[in-house]
């Protein structure tokens, strides 16, 4: 899949899955506006195809300003996300709102501006929202996170319905455990990882490039008739 001459916006581009998506898009010819909260996360050797944009997506006006600065763009990947681990009974309204602001509200705002730009130009496009298998499963201590990813999947379907007539496809990717640098440490304990691996037919966790490949497929013309899906990238976890 070649993305030569195309431009993409990727949120959460500074690390983990977002960084893998950014680097894979650039490797295949795209220019990427890389939105990230921390300047240190984007401190890499200069690459003219990566345009760092420092933004806190919890800030509504800052999110709008950063997105407008990155337009026009051919594609959008909403990857930024946070999690606050609390039991259901201990979940505070403040932490719940914080997770929803990044995981659901920011994709809404960025997608509205991106889609409006494409429609005004009379062009189609493609959006991929990075969700999670937490949209399907009620994991312990993940009340805020599971709620946010379920909401993001529902938002994806509404976007696909309303933007499809304008030629803009919208899909979600739902990764299982993905071994980013942070997750690799978190899941290094066999007592914790064992039950997840035993339910995964492929017998391993995903790595960021596994998710990035699926994202690029959904952005590409090869997925021209795929719209409104939530695609697990989980080694078969949902099949068991």
CSV table of N, CA and C in Angstrom, one decimal, residues 59-139:
chain,number,residue,atom,x,y,z
A,59,UNK,N,-8.0,19.7,26.2
A,59,UNK,CA,-8.3,21.2,26.0
A,59,UNK,C,-9.1,21.3,24.7
A,60,UNK,N,-10.3,21.7,24.8
A,60,UNK,CA,-11.2,21.7,23.6
A,60,UNK,C,-10.6,22.7,22.5
A,61,UNK,N,-10.3,24.0,23.0
A,61,UNK,CA,-9.9,25.0,22.0
A,61,UNK,C,-8.5,24.7,21.4
A,62,UNK,N,-7.6,24.1,22.3
A,62,UNK,CA,-6.3,23.7,21.8
A,62,UNK,C,-6.4,22.6,20.8
A,63,UNK,N,-7.4,21.7,21.0
A,63,UNK,CA,-7.6,20.6,20.0
A,63,UNK,C,-8.1,21.2,18.7
A,64,UNK,N,-9.0,22.1,18.7
A,64,UNK,CA,-9.5,22.7,17.5
A,64,UNK,C,-8.4,23.4,16.8
A,65,UNK,N,-7.6,24.2,17.5
A,65,UNK,CA,-6.5,25.0,16.9
A,65,UNK,C,-5.5,24.0,16.2
A,66,UNK,N,-5.1,23.0,16.9
A,66,UNK,CA,-4.1,22.1,16.4
A,66,UNK,C,-4.6,21.3,15.2
A,67,UNK,N,-5.9,20.9,15.2
A,67,UNK,CA,-6.4,20.2,14.0
A,67,UNK,C,-6.5,21.1,12.8
A,68,UNK,N,-7.0,22.4,13.0
A,68,UNK,CA,-7.1,23.3,11.9
A,68,UNK,C,-5.7,23.6,11.3
A,69,UNK,N,-4.7,23.6,12.1
A,69,UNK,CA,-3.3,23.8,11.6
A,69,UNK,C,-2.8,22.7,10.8
A,70,UNK,N,-3.4,21.5,11.0
A,70,UNK,CA,-3.0,20.3,10.2
A,70,UNK,C,-3.8,20.0,9.0
A,71,UNK,N,-4.8,20.8,8.7
A,71,UNK,CA,-5.6,20.7,7.6
A,71,UNK,C,-5.1,21.5,6.4
A,72,UNK,N,-5.4,21.1,5.2
A,72,UNK,CA,-6.1,19.9,4.8
A,72,UNK,C,-5.3,18.6,4.9
A,73,UNK,N,-6.0,17.5,5.1
A,73,UNK,CA,-5.4,16.2,5.1
A,73,UNK,C,-6.3,15.2,4.5
A,74,UNK,N,-5.6,14.1,3.9
A,74,UNK,CA,-6.4,13.1,3.2
A,74,UNK,C,-7.0,12.1,4.2
A,75,UNK,N,-6.3,11.8,5.3
A,75,UNK,CA,-6.7,10.8,6.2
A,75,UNK,C,-6.6,11.2,7.7
A,76,UNK,N,-7.3,10.6,8.6
A,76,UNK,CA,-7.3,10.9,10.0
A,76,UNK,C,-7.2,9.6,10.8
A,77,UNK,N,-6.3,9.5,11.7
A,77,UNK,CA,-6.3,8.4,12.7
A,77,UNK,C,-6.4,8.9,14.1
A,78,UNK,N,-7.4,8.6,14.8
A,78,UNK,CA,-7.6,9.0,16.2
A,78,UNK,C,-7.1,7.9,17.1
A,79,UNK,N,-5.8,8.2,17.5
A,79,UNK,CA,-5.2,7.1,18.3
A,79,UNK,C,-4.9,7.5,19.8
A,80,UNK,N,-4.9,8.8,20.1
A,80,UNK,CA,-4.7,9.2,21.5
A,80,UNK,C,-5.7,8.6,22.4
A,81,UNK,N,-5.1,8.1,23.6
A,81,UNK,CA,-6.0,7.6,24.6
A,81,UNK,C,-5.3,7.5,25.9
A,82,UNK,N,-6.1,7.5,27.0
A,82,UNK,CA,-5.6,7.3,28.3
A,82,UNK,C,-6.4,6.3,29.1
A,83,UNK,N,-5.9,5.9,30.2
A,83,UNK,CA,-6.6,5.0,31.1
A,83,UNK,C,-6.3,5.3,32.5
A,84,UNK,N,-7.3,5.3,33.4
A,84,UNK,CA,-7.1,5.5,34.8
A,84,UNK,C,-7.7,4.2,35.5
A,85,UNK,N,-6.9,3.4,36.1
A,85,UNK,CA,-7.3,2.2,36.7
A,85,UNK,C,-8.0,2.4,38.0
A,86,UNK,N,-9.3,2.1,38.1
A,86,UNK,CA,-10.0,2.2,39.4
A,86,UNK,C,-11.1,1.1,39.3
A,87,UNK,N,-11.4,0.6,40.5
A,87,UNK,CA,-12.5,-0.3,40.5
A,87,UNK,C,-13.8,0.5,40.2
A,88,UNK,N,-14.9,-0.2,39.9
A,88,UNK,CA,-16.1,0.4,39.5
A,88,UNK,C,-16.6,1.3,40.7
A,89,UNK,N,-16.5,0.7,41.9
A,89,UNK,CA,-17.1,1.4,43.1
A,89,UNK,C,-16.2,2.6,43.5
A,90,UNK,N,-14.9,2.6,43.0
A,90,UNK,CA,-14.0,3.7,43.4
A,90,UNK,C,-13.8,4.7,42.2
A,91,UNK,N,-14.5,4.5,41.1
A,91,UNK,CA,-14.3,5.4,40.0
A,91,UNK,C,-14.9,6.7,40.3
A,92,UNK,N,-14.1,7.7,40.2
A,92,UNK,CA,-14.5,9.1,40.5
A,92,UNK,C,-15.1,9.8,39.3
A,93,UNK,N,-16.0,10.7,39.4
A,93,UNK,CA,-16.5,11.5,38.3
A,93,UNK,C,-15.4,12.2,37.6
A,94,UNK,N,-14.4,12.7,38.3
A,94,UNK,CA,-13.3,13.4,37.7
A,94,UNK,C,-12.5,12.6,36.8
A,95,UNK,N,-12.1,11.4,37.2
A,95,UNK,CA,-11.3,10.5,36.4
A,95,UNK,C,-12.1,10.0,35.2
A,96,UNK,N,-13.4,9.7,35.4
A,96,UNK,CA,-14.3,9.3,34.4
A,96,UNK,C,-14.4,10.3,33.3
A,97,UNK,N,-14.6,11.6,33.7
A,97,UNK,CA,-14.6,12.7,32.7
A,97,UNK,C,-13.3,12.9,32.0
A,98,UNK,N,-12.2,12.7,32.7
A,98,UNK,CA,-10.9,12.9,32.1
A,98,UNK,C,-10.7,11.8,31.0
A,99,UNK,N,-11.0,10.6,31.2
A,99,UNK,CA,-10.9,9.5,30.2
A,99,UNK,C,-11.8,9.8,29.0
A,100,UNK,N,-13.0,10.2,29.3
A,100,UNK,CA,-13.9,10.4,28.2
A,100,UNK,C,-13.5,11.6,27.3
A,101,UNK,N,-12.9,12.6,28.0
A,101,UNK,CA,-12.4,13.8,27.2
A,101,UNK,C,-11.4,13.4,26.2
A,102,UNK,N,-10.5,12.6,26.5
A,102,UNK,CA,-9.4,12.2,25.6
A,102,UNK,C,-9.8,11.1,24.6
A,103,UNK,N,-10.5,10.1,25.2
A,103,UNK,CA,-10.8,8.9,24.4
A,103,UNK,C,-12.0,9.0,23.5
A,104,UNK,N,-13.0,10.0,23.8
A,104,UNK,CA,-14.2,10.1,23.0
A,104,UNK,C,-14.4,11.5,22.5
A,105,UNK,N,-14.3,12.5,23.4
A,105,UNK,CA,-14.6,13.9,22.9
A,105,UNK,C,-13.5,14.4,21.9
A,106,UNK,N,-12.3,14.1,22.2
A,106,UNK,CA,-11.2,14.5,21.2
A,106,UNK,C,-11.4,13.9,19.8
A,107,UNK,N,-11.7,12.6,19.7
A,107,UNK,CA,-11.9,12.1,18.3
A,107,UNK,C,-13.2,12.8,17.7
A,108,UNK,N,-14.2,13.1,18.5
A,108,UNK,CA,-15.3,13.8,18.0
A,108,UNK,C,-14.9,15.1,17.3
A,109,UNK,N,-14.2,15.9,18.1
A,109,UNK,CA,-13.8,17.3,17.7
A,109,UNK,C,-12.9,17.2,16.4
A,110,UNK,N,-11.9,16.4,16.5
A,110,UNK,CA,-10.9,16.3,15.4
A,110,UNK,C,-11.6,15.8,14.2
A,111,UNK,N,-12.4,14.8,14.3
A,111,UNK,CA,-13.2,14.2,13.2
A,111,UNK,C,-14.1,15.2,12.5
A,112,UNK,N,-14.8,16.0,13.4
A,112,UNK,CA,-15.7,17.0,12.8
A,112,UNK,C,-15.0,18.0,11.9
A,113,UNK,N,-13.8,18.5,12.4
A,113,UNK,CA,-13.1,19.5,11.6
A,113,UNK,C,-12.5,18.8,10.3
A,114,UNK,N,-12.0,17.6,10.5
A,114,UNK,CA,-11.4,16.9,9.3
A,114,UNK,C,-12.5,16.7,8.3
A,115,UNK,N,-13.7,16.1,8.7
A,115,UNK,CA,-14.7,15.8,7.8
A,115,UNK,C,-15.3,17.0,7.1
A,116,UNK,N,-15.5,18.1,7.9
A,116,UNK,CA,-16.0,19.4,7.3
A,116,UNK,C,-15.1,19.9,6.3
A,117,UNK,N,-13.7,19.8,6.5
A,117,UNK,CA,-12.8,20.2,5.5
A,117,UNK,C,-12.9,19.4,4.2
A,118,UNK,N,-13.0,18.0,4.3
A,118,UNK,CA,-13.2,17.2,3.1
A,118,UNK,C,-14.5,17.5,2.4
A,119,UNK,N,-15.5,17.6,3.1
A,119,UNK,CA,-16.8,17.9,2.5
A,119,UNK,C,-16.8,19.2,1.7
A,120,UNK,N,-16.2,20.3,2.4
A,120,UNK,CA,-16.2,21.6,1.7
A,120,UNK,C,-15.4,21.5,0.4
A,121,UNK,N,-14.4,20.6,0.4
A,121,UNK,CA,-13.5,20.5,-0.8
A,121,UNK,C,-14.1,19.5,-1.8
A,122,UNK,N,-15.3,18.9,-1.5
A,122,UNK,CA,-15.9,18.0,-2.4
A,122,UNK,C,-15.1,16.7,-2.5
A,123,UNK,N,-14.4,16.3,-1.4
A,123,UNK,CA,-13.5,15.1,-1.5
A,123,UNK,C,-14.0,14.1,-0.4
A,124,UNK,N,-13.7,12.8,-0.7
A,124,UNK,CA,-13.9,11.7,0.2
A,124,UNK,C,-12.8,11.6,1.2
A,125,UNK,N,-12.7,10.6,1.9
A,125,UNK,CA,-11.6,10.4,2.9
A,125,UNK,C,-11.8,9.2,3.7
A,126,UNK,N,-11.0,9.0,4.7
A,126,UNK,CA,-11.0,7.8,5.6
A,126,UNK,C,-10.6,8.2,7.0
A,127,UNK,N,-11.3,7.7,8.0
A,127,UNK,CA,-11.0,7.9,9.4
A,127,UNK,C,-10.9,6.5,10.0
A,128,UNK,N,-9.8,6.4,10.8
A,128,UNK,CA,-9.8,5.1,11.6
A,128,UNK,C,-9.6,5.6,13.1
A,129,UNK,N,-10.5,5.1,13.9
A,129,UNK,CA,-10.5,5.3,15.4
A,129,UNK,C,-9.9,4.1,16.1
A,130,UNK,N,-8.9,4.4,16.9
A,130,UNK,CA,-8.3,3.3,17.6
A,130,UNK,C,-9.1,3.0,18.9
A,131,UNK,N,-9.8,1.9,18.9
A,131,UNK,CA,-10.6,1.6,20.1
A,131,UNK,C,-9.9,0.5,20.8
A,132,UNK,N,-10.6,-0.6,21.3
A,132,UNK,CA,-10.0,-1.6,22.1
A,132,UNK,C,-10.9,-2.8,22.2
A,133,UNK,N,-10.4,-3.9,22.5
A,133,UNK,CA,-11.3,-5.0,22.9
A,133,UNK,C,-12.1,-4.7,24.2
A,134,UNK,N,-11.6,-3.7,24.9
A,134,UNK,CA,-12.3,-3.2,26.1
A,134,UNK,C,-13.7,-2.7,25.8
A,135,UNK,N,-14.0,-2.5,24.5
A,135,UNK,CA,-15.3,-2.1,24.1
A,135,UNK,C,-16.3,-3.3,24.2
A,136,UNK,N,-15.7,-4.5,24.1
A,136,UNK,CA,-16.5,-5.7,24.1
A,136,UNK,C,-16.5,-6.4,25.5
A,137,UNK,N,-15.5,-6.2,26.3
A,137,UNK,CA,-15.2,-6.9,27.5
A,137,UNK,C,-15.2,-6.0,28.7
A,138,UNK,N,-15.8,-6.4,29.8
A,138,UNK,CA,-15.8,-5.6,31.0
A,138,UNK,C,-14.6,-6.0,32.0
A,139,UNK,N,-13.4,-5.5,31.6
A,139,UNK,CA,-12.2,-5.8,32.4
A,139,UNK,C,-12.2,-5.2,33.8
